[in-house]
Amino acid sequence: MSILVGRKTRVICQGLTGRQGRYHAERMLRYGTQLVAGVTPGKGGSEVLGLPIYDLVQDAVDETDADASIIFVPPASAVDAIMEAAKAGIGLVVCITEGIPVQDMLRLKAALSFYNTRLIGPNSPGIITPGECKMGIMPGQIHQPGIIGIVSRSGTLTYEAVQQTSKVGLGQSTVVGIGGDPVHGLGFIDCLEMFEADRKTKGIILVGEIGGSEEEEAAAYIQRHVRKPVVAYVAGISAPRNRRMGHAGAIVSRAQGSARSKYAALEEAGVMVVFNPALMGAKMLEYFRG
Amino acid sequence: MSILVGRKTRVICQGLTGRQGRYHAERMLRYGTQLVAGVTPGKGGSEVLGLPIYDLVQDAVDETDADASIIFVPPASAVDAIMEAAKAGIGLVVCITEGIPVQDMLRLKAALSFYNTRLIGPNSPGIITPGECKMGIMPGQIHQPGIIGIVSRSGTLTYEAVQQTSKVGLGQSTVVGIGGDPVHGLGFIDCLEMFEADRKTKGIILVGEIGGSEEEEAAAYIQRHVRKPVVAYVAGISAPRNRRMGHAGAIVSRAQGSARSKYAALEEAGVMVVFNPALMGAKMLEYFRG
Amino acid sequence: MKLHEYQAKALFREYGIPTPKGVLVDALDKLEQAARSLGGDEWIVKAQVHASERSQVGGVRWAHGMDELRKAGEALLGQRLHTGYGGPGGQRVDRLLLEAPVQLEQEIYFVMQVDRSLERVVCRVSQSGGSTGAERAGGEIEIVQVEADAVLGFMPFHYRQLSLELDLSRQARRRLAELMQNAYRLFRDKDLVMLRINPLALTGAGELVALDAKLTVDDNALDRQPDLRALHDAEQVDAIERAAEEHGLHYVRLDGDIGCMVNGAGLAMATMDLLKLHGGEPANFLDVGGHVYGPEQVAKALRLILSDGQVKAVLVNIFGGIVRCDLIAQGMIEAAGGQGLRVPVVVRMQGTEAYAGLQALAASDLGFITTHKLEDAARLAVEAARAGVAA
Amino acid sequence: MKLHEYQAKALFREYGIPTPKGVLVDALDKLEQAARSLGGDEWIVKAQVHASERSQVGGVRWAHGMDELRKAGEALLGQRLHTGYGGPGGQRVDRLLLEAPVQLEQEIYFVMQVDRSLERVVCRVSQSGGSTGAERAGGEIEIVQVEADAVLGFMPFHYRQLSLELDLSRQARRRLAELMQNAYRLFRDKDLVMLRINPLALTGAGELVALDAKLTVDDNALDRQPDLRALHDAEQVDAIERAAEEHGLHYVRLDGDIGCMVNGAGLAMATMDLLKLHGGEPANFLDVGGHVYGPEQVAKALRLILSDGQVKAVLVNIFGGIVRCDLIAQGMIEAAGGQGLRVPVVVRMQGTEAYAGLQALAASDLGFITTHKLEDAARLAVEAARAGVAA
């Protein structure tokens, strides 16, 4: 285990009986993830993929000692699913669901602050510690156990970073997709803090994008607290203002959120920035080769 | 300073220009409390008792470096006043106001958990560190600087405990009236923890009353964490069930809240209980005389 | 503040919580017409009093046919129910709620209330509702509880959990979810501290119907709930308590013979406790206010205590803080001067100007028995009451 | 999703936020009657388009008397406003909002929006509202901000703070408090992400009137806001973007000549960035979906890109994860087969079955230019576009 998930993580899947849940659960099992149960209201007592299904998260936790949950439920049920997991004592929740209204997220985040539950997402591809535990929808085969921690707001762009670091032989300690929504759970800083403290992680790739100020805040944090090498790419330097670029969170508004501002802050903080998304792995390798 | 307030505490008064606020502010000043400003919306720029009045707590804090606030406003404005103080960075709020609806308190407590603000009350007589700082409506003259920490749900009954400890020569380190409402700020456990950690405090008197389970929870805490001697009196052993005894919080309901249950828990925890309210000071003295 | 069942059910209907068909009746001659408007030939006749235990004292009656209906009405309307509430005279029944019976499969216990320890609104249910169910069984019957989230309130997973515990059908689950949402909305909108439905009927069709309804409103919120304040039925309260309330005093009538007047609720309870320790029995709890009050308040309070025929002696215990004891003494002399001291009054004073206060009382020659000491005061009051009884 | 001013103002009225008297007009011959129903001899004629900058392009006109009114109407209704939105053709004006002028003393800037960094709803105001005010001045004019509490929302001390900053009279303070309460209720009830009133008029009598109204609804919440969804005016959106929306694609039209088709929003932006690095100009942002999509989706997307006459070359960048690249390739071949490849299409594939996909494309003989490398793909696309322009 490097950060958050590893061999011992016992995972349940909320929404396992749905099409998407079942599809990815099968792949997670195949990857070696300790997926121990599913939760679907009204389907308690049945079995899917050889796993027991429970009506309530609390029942699943009581029976299986699960400590993490991955959520595949429609956006209208996601907040309820996350809160049910938190209330049942689940320590890590990964929410794949896309399309949760932002005001729901505001309320959810406030409510979650009363619990010791970490949330990844929503609208996240998930988290993977290569070779140990995959909680997400990423293609497992491109990952390699290794030394680079990757944290990203984007899905397929994360896969680029993964593939590049696999290709140059560095591999990944853990890869976290924090999700592309404007309000989400774990952020860059949380992951930077964990990667900095993690012995297996030797370098960090941060993949940002336009919108908000999380990259700027991350830059300030790196300057003060991160000693490990950080490579950063920020997508959207070519994006126009006031247009949403796919992700709900990817929008440059009047005063805030441009890639230029983010790059400036990251460079100022001593981060090795790349403007070319094809060079994330190469830049990191360059550092390690000295 | 023993706990929470002392010579250096810089106090503002929200509602200083009201009848009650002004009356008690004058007495606090006379006692030696560092009362530095008042806050009354719409009266900013004026002066009362030689103190500047501000429209906003933030302005008062900016100008006077206040770190504590005592609140005398009507119940309908109290939650707003407390939140304004919290938002302005006030670390300790004493709310004298009586009659705040309990659902307002539920919401307030949830909201306050996002701030580093400690609340005493509402419906509290306040807090006093004898000879240093009086933030409250208690008669200052009965107090004596000394070694007993007193924490109480009741007002005039606290004065009994104060007078008794003054009379036997032990005096008080700090006296906290946590207030008689069912949902309130600082509780017994918070105060026990601080008294236990405070070097000036050598013994603790806990004055409970019927209703709720705070005394039982305090007993469990004492058993595990408190090494200093504790004397406890619980008012209401003669009270009937299902009748509210003055305080909004003083009611024995079906399964919970009787004085007998509280006494049992406290005795079990090794607390020196007294059934006679006239003997709190004597019991404490007995302990110190060995 | 408690509401009557009929008042609570009106709020239920406003908030979409199903109740049985019912008609409120305030005169015997309206009973038959009410029954006919409900239809059928069987009705439930329910006395509208605040006590929870009315069914144990015959306050709820089933009537088959008009004859039984008339008899039930006569047995209740205008009569007094001795429920243990409302003072020695019991509670007068001014209104009857006439309801059509509901065919049910199960009686559920349902309550929403403020949990002061969790600092949350909680909802508790049990499969065993009704008058023989959870409410009276204490800890023996399983009650399941869920807590409203501080930000989000009750959520679908709460509904699911309770539905599973109650073993509800799919249809009934939907109804429970609606009920909880509606009840929580009512709870918050109306500043309730308790909302109890016992029993909550589960019908064969999977519907949930509130057969009974008990609502308690937060007294501290009545200023912003004028509509609810207007529903207050002062008749349900003991006469002396009602008079005290009008004077802004906290008064609770008890069974003993020693009247108590104290400033501060905690000290008032402590004074009662001390009387008990000395073998006495308090006739009341009375807090004249811990902090802000004047001599007039004290005078009123003392007169009120003396107006209770059961009182054989009075113990006054004042800790002078903000208000000076000498002013309090003045108020007491006024109160006594008006009508003389019917019984011995023992006064203990401490704090600000206590000496002056006690001296003034002693000098008044009205027979006040004075002391500085709490302990002595209690002993003297108990002795005085015994002497009074003996005399 | 943006609302029109007239739609926003209808919501304002529903929520107790004062607006000027106004009439919506959708035909020139209704203009005079509308003006007469408002009274007076001066009116403001406002084109109903989504762009914020309409006043800079003549979208808002003052008319004194009927002659000027007619001229203003003719200049706007049925015409197109080139606001920078709605694609190269601008936005057609289908409706006018005719309003009576409001006598005002000050123009205030007022906005409520979600602050993603604070994770709170915030309210921002400035003394300098109107089209020359805070909104356009960037950082130069002071804007004051308060944040709604996570549990309690906006509170009286927030109103007080903003009132002091705006230097309001006692009457206007009350109005601001009401406005903030009503606006926040509207904001929450209707799942808004932005509510802007600029200017908010302060009248001599201390009243606050919303002269303009811009509301943006959370796209993710439209399922539970069917009434708002029904207000959507698709005419305001660029034609290709509208078609993309109907197919569930995220498409944004840009100024360049290289069409882009990518799976995943981040990778789509990265692809645009890379084109720029190589001297190219993307003609669009297009995310076919990061995770769940099929060949049909891809075929639709490619046809859409090719339908844009500005496109001189296309860059397709697919990272196969869940969906196999060979299936994607099939979809592309279908799309191309239908109408042939109008312009060069460079395809880069990586991940699951990328080799098979690229091979299928190459084997199709439809002229797809294929590669595994992101860098190469961008270079090839830029070269192809240049060649196309040259040709």
mmCIF file with all atom_site columns, N, CA, C and O in Angstrom, chain C residues 319-337:
data_model
loop_
_atom_site.group_PDB
_atom_site.id
_atom_site.type_symbol
_atom_site.label_atom_id
_atom_site.label_alt_id
_atom_site.label_comp_id
_atom_site.label_asym_id
_atom_site.label_entity_id
_atom_site.label_seq_id
_atom_site.pdbx_PDB_ins_code
_atom_site.Cartn_x
_atom_site.Cartn_y
_atom_site.Cartn_z
_atom_site.occupancy
_atom_site.B_iso_or_equiv
_atom_site.pdbx_formal_charge
_atom_site.auth_seq_id
_atom_site.auth_comp_id
_atom_site.auth_asym_id
_atom_site.auth_atom_id
_atom_site.pdbx_PDB_model_num
ATOM 1  N N  . PHE C 1 319 ? -30.704 33.865 47.198 1.00 0.00 ? 319 PHE C N  1
ATOM 2  C CA . PHE C 1 319 ? -29.287 34.194 47.135 1.00 0.00 ? 319 PHE C CA 1
ATOM 3  C C  . PHE C 1 319 ? -29.157 35.508 46.398 1.00 0.00 ? 319 PHE C C  1
ATOM 4  O O  . PHE C 1 319 ? -29.300 35.577 45.180 1.00 0.00 ? 319 PHE C O  1
ATOM 5  N N  . GLY C 1 320 ? -28.912 36.565 47.154 1.00 0.00 ? 320 GLY C N  1
ATOM 6  C CA . GLY C 1 320 ? -28.861 37.897 46.555 1.00 0.00 ? 320 GLY C CA 1
ATOM 7  C C  . GLY C 1 320 ? -27.624 38.066 45.704 1.00 0.00 ? 320 GLY C C  1
ATOM 8  O O  . GLY C 1 320 ? -26.502 37.902 46.172 1.00 0.00 ? 320 GLY C O  1
ATOM 9  N N  . GLY C 1 321 ? -27.860 38.364 44.448 1.00 0.00 ? 321 GLY C N  1
ATOM 10 C CA . GLY C 1 321 ? -26.727 38.620 43.562 1.00 0.00 ? 321 GLY C CA 1
ATOM 11 C C  . GLY C 1 321 ? -26.928 39.993 43.006 1.00 0.00 ? 321 GLY C C  1
ATOM 12 O O  . GLY C 1 321 ? -26.558 40.998 43.615 1.00 0.00 ? 321 GLY C O  1
ATOM 13 N N  . ILE C 1 322 ? -27.565 40.025 41.864 1.00 0.00 ? 322 ILE C N  1
ATOM 14 C CA . ILE C 1 322 ? -27.851 41.294 41.209 1.00 0.00 ? 322 ILE C CA 1
ATOM 15 C C  . ILE C 1 322 ? -28.887 42.069 42.005 1.00 0.00 ? 322 ILE C C  1
ATOM 16 O O  . ILE C 1 322 ? -28.765 43.264 42.230 1.00 0.00 ? 322 ILE C O  1
ATOM 17 N N  . VAL C 1 323 ? -29.918 41.375 42.423 1.00 0.00 ? 323 VAL C N  1
ATOM 18 C CA . VAL C 1 323 ? -30.970 42.040 43.181 1.00 0.00 ? 323 VAL C CA 1
ATOM 19 C C  . VAL C 1 323 ? -30.622 41.953 44.662 1.00 0.00 ? 323 VAL C C  1
ATOM 20 O O  . VAL C 1 323 ? -30.164 40.928 45.153 1.00 0.00 ? 323 VAL C O  1
ATOM 21 N N  . ARG C 1 324 ? -30.830 43.050 45.351 1.00 0.00 ? 324 ARG C N  1
ATOM 22 C CA . ARG C 1 324 ? -30.463 43.114 46.760 1.00 0.00 ? 324 ARG C CA 1
ATOM 23 C C  . ARG C 1 324 ? -31.527 42.438 47.620 1.00 0.00 ? 324 ARG C C  1
ATOM 24 O O  . ARG C 1 324 ? -32.730 42.624 47.425 1.00 0.00 ? 324 ARG C O  1
ATOM 25 N N  . CYS C 1 325 ? -31.065 41.716 48.628 1.00 0.00 ? 325 CYS C N  1
ATOM 26 C CA . CYS C 1 325 ? -31.988 41.001 49.509 1.00 0.00 ? 325 CYS C CA 1
ATOM 27 C C  . CYS C 1 325 ? -32.921 41.948 50.246 1.00 0.00 ? 325 CYS C C  1
ATOM 28 O O  . CYS C 1 325 ? -34.064 41.589 50.557 1.00 0.00 ? 325 CYS C O  1
ATOM 29 N N  . ASP C 1 326 ? -32.448 43.154 50.528 1.00 0.00 ? 326 ASP C N  1
ATOM 30 C CA . ASP C 1 326 ? -33.326 44.064 51.286 1.00 0.00 ? 326 ASP C CA 1
ATOM 31 C C  . ASP C 1 326 ? -34.546 44.464 50.467 1.00 0.00 ? 326 ASP C C  1
ATOM 32 O O  . ASP C 1 326 ? -35.645 44.654 50.994 1.00 0.00 ? 326 ASP C O  1
ATOM 33 N N  . LEU C 1 327 ? -34.358 44.541 49.138 1.00 0.00 ? 327 LEU C N  1
ATOM 34 C CA . LEU C 1 327 ? -35.505 44.852 48.291 1.00 0.00 ? 327 LEU C CA 1
ATOM 35 C C  . LEU C 1 327 ? -36.483 43.679 48.244 1.00 0.00 ? 327 LEU C C  1
ATOM 36 O O  . LEU C 1 327 ? -37.707 43.863 48.257 1.00 0.00 ? 327 LEU C O  1
ATOM 37 N N  . ILE C 1 328 ? -35.920 42.494 48.204 1.00 0.00 ? 328 ILE C N  1
ATOM 38 C CA . ILE C 1 328 ? -36.757 41.294 48.223 1.00 0.00 ? 328 ILE C CA 1
ATOM 39 C C  . ILE C 1 328 ? -37.584 41.263 49.515 1.00 0.00 ? 328 ILE C C  1
ATOM 40 O O  . ILE C 1 328 ? -38.788 40.969 49.503 1.00 0.00 ? 328 ILE C O  1
ATOM 41 N N  . ALA C 1 329 ? -36.921 41.577 50.599 1.00 0.00 ? 329 ALA C N  1
ATOM 42 C CA . ALA C 1 329 ? -37.602 41.585 51.899 1.00 0.00 ? 329 ALA C CA 1
ATOM 43 C C  . ALA C 1 329 ? -38.794 42.539 51.865 1.00 0.00 ? 329 ALA C C  1
ATOM 44 O O  . ALA C 1 329 ? -39.890 42.222 52.337 1.00 0.00 ? 329 ALA C O  1
ATOM 45 N N  . GLN C 1 330 ? -38.553 43.711 51.262 1.00 0.00 ? 330 GLN C N  1
ATOM 46 C CA . GLN C 1 330 ? -39.650 44.682 51.125 1.00 0.00 ? 330 GLN C CA 1
ATOM 47 C C  . GLN C 1 330 ? -40.857 44.069 50.443 1.00 0.00 ? 330 GLN C C  1
ATOM 48 O O  . GLN C 1 330 ? -41.996 44.220 50.876 1.00 0.00 ? 330 GLN C O  1
ATOM 49 N N  . GLY C 1 331 ? -40.588 43.401 49.327 1.00 0.00 ? 331 GLY C N  1
ATOM 50 C CA . GLY C 1 331 ? -41.670 42.775 48.560 1.00 0.00 ? 331 GLY C CA 1
ATOM 51 C C  . GLY C 1 331 ? -42.437 41.772 49.395 1.00 0.00 ? 331 GLY C C  1
ATOM 52 O O  . GLY C 1 331 ? -43.670 41.689 49.340 1.00 0.00 ? 331 GLY C O  1
ATOM 53 N N  . MET C 1 332 ? -41.693 41.028 50.206 1.00 0.00 ? 332 MET C N  1
ATOM 54 C CA . MET C 1 332 ? -42.347 40.011 51.026 1.00 0.00 ? 332 MET C CA 1
ATOM 55 C C  . MET C 1 332 ? -43.203 40.658 52.106 1.00 0.00 ? 332 MET C C  1
ATOM 56 O O  . MET C 1 332 ? -44.297 40.164 52.427 1.00 0.00 ? 332 MET C O  1
ATOM 57 N N  . ILE C 1 333 ? -42.702 41.743 52.654 1.00 0.00 ? 333 ILE C N  1
ATOM 58 C CA . ILE C 1 333 ? -43.471 42.431 53.700 1.00 0.00 ? 333 ILE C CA 1
ATOM 59 C C  . ILE C 1 333 ? -44.765 42.970 53.106 1.00 0.00 ? 333 ILE C C  1
ATOM 60 O O  . ILE C 1 333 ? -45.845 42.862 53.702 1.00 0.00 ? 333 ILE C O  1
ATOM 61 N N  . GLU C 1 334 ? -44.644 43.519 51.907 1.00 0.00 ? 334 GLU C N  1
ATOM 62 C CA . GLU C 1 334 ? -45.843 43.980 51.197 1.00 0.00 ? 334 GLU C CA 1
ATOM 63 C C  . GLU C 1 334 ? -46.857 42.854 51.055 1.00 0.00 ? 334 GLU C C  1
ATOM 64 O O  . GLU C 1 334 ? -48.027 43.006 51.380 1.00 0.00 ? 334 GLU C O  1
ATOM 65 N N  . ALA C 1 335 ? -46.358 41.717 50.526 1.00 0.00 ? 335 ALA C N  1
ATOM 66 C CA . ALA C 1 335 ? -47.260 40.584 50.279 1.00 0.00 ? 335 ALA C CA 1
ATOM 67 C C  . ALA C 1 335 ? -47.932 40.140 51.568 1.00 0.00 ? 335 ALA C C  1
ATOM 68 O O  . ALA C 1 335 ? -49.120 39.840 51.611 1.00 0.00 ? 335 ALA C O  1
ATOM 69 N N  . ALA C 1 336 ? -47.141 40.069 52.626 1.00 0.00 ? 336 ALA C N  1
ATOM 70 C CA . ALA C 1 336 ? -47.668 39.617 53.908 1.00 0.00 ? 336 ALA C CA 1
ATOM 71 C C  . ALA C 1 336 ? -48.633 40.652 54.476 1.00 0.00 ? 336 ALA C C  1
ATOM 72 O O  . ALA C 1 336 ? -49.719 40.321 54.949 1.00 0.00 ? 336 ALA C O  1
ATOM 73 N N  . GLY C 1 337 ? -48.212 41.913 54.396 1.00 0.00 ? 337 GLY C N  1
ATOM 74 C CA . GLY C 1 337 ? -48.996 42.998 54.970 1.00 0.00 ? 337 GLY C CA 1
ATOM 75 C C  . GLY C 1 337 ? -50.415 42.988 54.436 1.00 0.00 ? 337 GLY C C  1
ATOM 76 O O  . GLY C 1 337 ? -51.376 43.243 55.159 1.00 0.00 ? 337 GLY C O  1
#
